[in-house]
Structure formats: structure tokens, C-alpha cells
């Protein structure tokens, strides 16, 4: 896992994790904690919880799962992108079909990663 310090005076990149699987959320939180320039501000279990979490924590980046029980990640992405100053949204999912990728980009996602993406690549995507 690559780790880097944020340049002096630069605040860390704040990240909100959105996934209905508690184990995935915990794993992402631990993985991202190893990067000095990233800070997980919160994690939530459903797309329906995204807007209140963004209002409360003002993350720079949202890592968003697609399939969740009440509000899926694509609909949640559309809600966030309609905001005046939306965070960047990276879809992080197990689904790699062209349809899912296209739908995510149309919804306003900044990127699309598979959950089996190596941790250094996930960190690099957040930084970009």
C-alpha cells in the first residue's frame, strides 16, 4: 500500500464511503487509513443516506456502490451531481458491464472502479 503525506498546509482529501456491505465499508476504511493524505469522514449503508451525510461531512470524494437496498448508487449519484457544489463520485462495484459503466458516467460519476481493483489504484483514483 502506498502512503504519502499531504503537502504542508494542504488538508487531506475527505472521503465518504457508501456501500451496503459492512465488511466492505470496514475494509475500505482500513485501507484508506494507510494513506496520510486521505481521511474517511463517514460511511453509510445506503444511497438514501448519502445526501444527509454529504450535508454533514462535506466530503471531497464519495466512493459509491451501485446496488443498494433503498436507493441505488446511480440514483444517489444523480442526486449529488444535481447539487450546486457536488463532491467527486467514484463508483466502486462488482459489476463491470458496459451498461453499468455507461449509466454511471451518464449519472455524473467521475470514475468507475471494480471492487477487486488493487488498493494502490483505488487510492490513486481518489487522489486524481
mmCIF file of C-alpha atoms in Angstrom, residues 57-103:
data_model
loop_
_atom_site.group_PDB
_atom_site.id
_atom_site.type_symbol
_atom_site.label_atom_id
_atom_site.label_comp_id
_atom_site.label_asym_id
_atom_site.label_seq_id
_atom_site.Cartn_x
_atom_site.Cartn_y
_atom_site.Cartn_z
ATOM 1 C CA UNK A 57 -19.404 15.981 6.328
ATOM 2 C CA UNK A 58 -18.792 17.842 3.013
ATOM 3 C CA UNK A 59 -16.539 15.133 1.511
ATOM 4 C CA UNK A 60 -14.309 15.836 -1.465
ATOM 5 C CA UNK A 61 -14.897 12.329 -2.854
ATOM 6 C CA UNK A 62 -17.679 9.761 -2.491
ATOM 7 C CA UNK A 63 -16.889 6.071 -3.089
ATOM 8 C CA UNK A 64 -20.287 4.726 -4.172
ATOM 9 C CA UNK A 65 -21.555 1.181 -4.607
ATOM 10 C CA UNK A 66 -24.186 0.644 -7.319
ATOM 11 C CA UNK A 67 -26.525 -1.963 -5.856
ATOM 12 C CA UNK A 68 -28.047 -0.972 -2.503
ATOM 13 C CA UNK A 69 -31.455 -1.779 -0.985
ATOM 14 C CA UNK A 70 -33.413 1.500 -0.838
ATOM 15 C CA UNK A 71 -31.671 3.894 -3.238
ATOM 16 C CA UNK A 72 -29.083 2.568 -5.651
ATOM 17 C CA UNK A 73 -25.776 4.276 -6.297
ATOM 18 C CA UNK A 74 -26.721 5.553 -9.730
ATOM 19 C CA UNK A 75 -29.790 7.400 -8.408
ATOM 20 C CA UNK A 76 -27.753 8.689 -5.445
ATOM 21 C CA UNK A 77 -25.055 9.889 -7.867
ATOM 22 C CA UNK A 78 -27.657 11.831 -9.852
ATOM 23 C CA UNK A 79 -28.922 13.463 -6.638
ATOM 24 C CA UNK A 80 -25.421 14.533 -5.650
ATOM 25 C CA UNK A 81 -24.432 15.782 -9.106
ATOM 26 C CA UNK A 82 -27.552 17.986 -9.171
ATOM 27 C CA UNK A 83 -26.184 19.890 -6.162
ATOM 28 C CA UNK A 84 -24.584 23.297 -6.511
ATOM 29 C CA UNK A 85 -21.111 22.137 -5.408
ATOM 30 C CA UNK A 86 -21.109 18.343 -5.657
ATOM 31 C CA UNK A 87 -18.319 16.065 -4.496
ATOM 32 C CA UNK A 88 -16.482 13.892 -6.981
ATOM 33 C CA UNK A 89 -18.078 10.456 -7.173
ATOM 34 C CA UNK A 90 -16.251 7.230 -7.902
ATOM 35 C CA UNK A 91 -18.412 4.190 -8.475
ATOM 36 C CA UNK A 92 -16.869 1.158 -6.769
ATOM 37 C CA UNK A 93 -18.705 -2.040 -7.664
ATOM 38 C CA UNK A 94 -18.525 -5.686 -8.649
ATOM 39 C CA UNK A 95 -20.468 -5.032 -11.870
ATOM 40 C CA UNK A 96 -18.255 -4.343 -14.870
ATOM 41 C CA UNK A 97 -20.741 -4.458 -17.728
ATOM 42 C CA UNK A 98 -20.626 -1.721 -20.332
ATOM 43 C CA UNK A 99 -24.208 -0.812 -19.389
ATOM 44 C CA UNK A 100 -23.269 -0.159 -15.757
ATOM 45 C CA UNK A 101 -20.247 1.908 -16.747
ATOM 46 C CA UNK A 102 -22.242 3.968 -19.236
ATOM 47 C CA UNK A 103 -25.092 4.516 -16.759
#
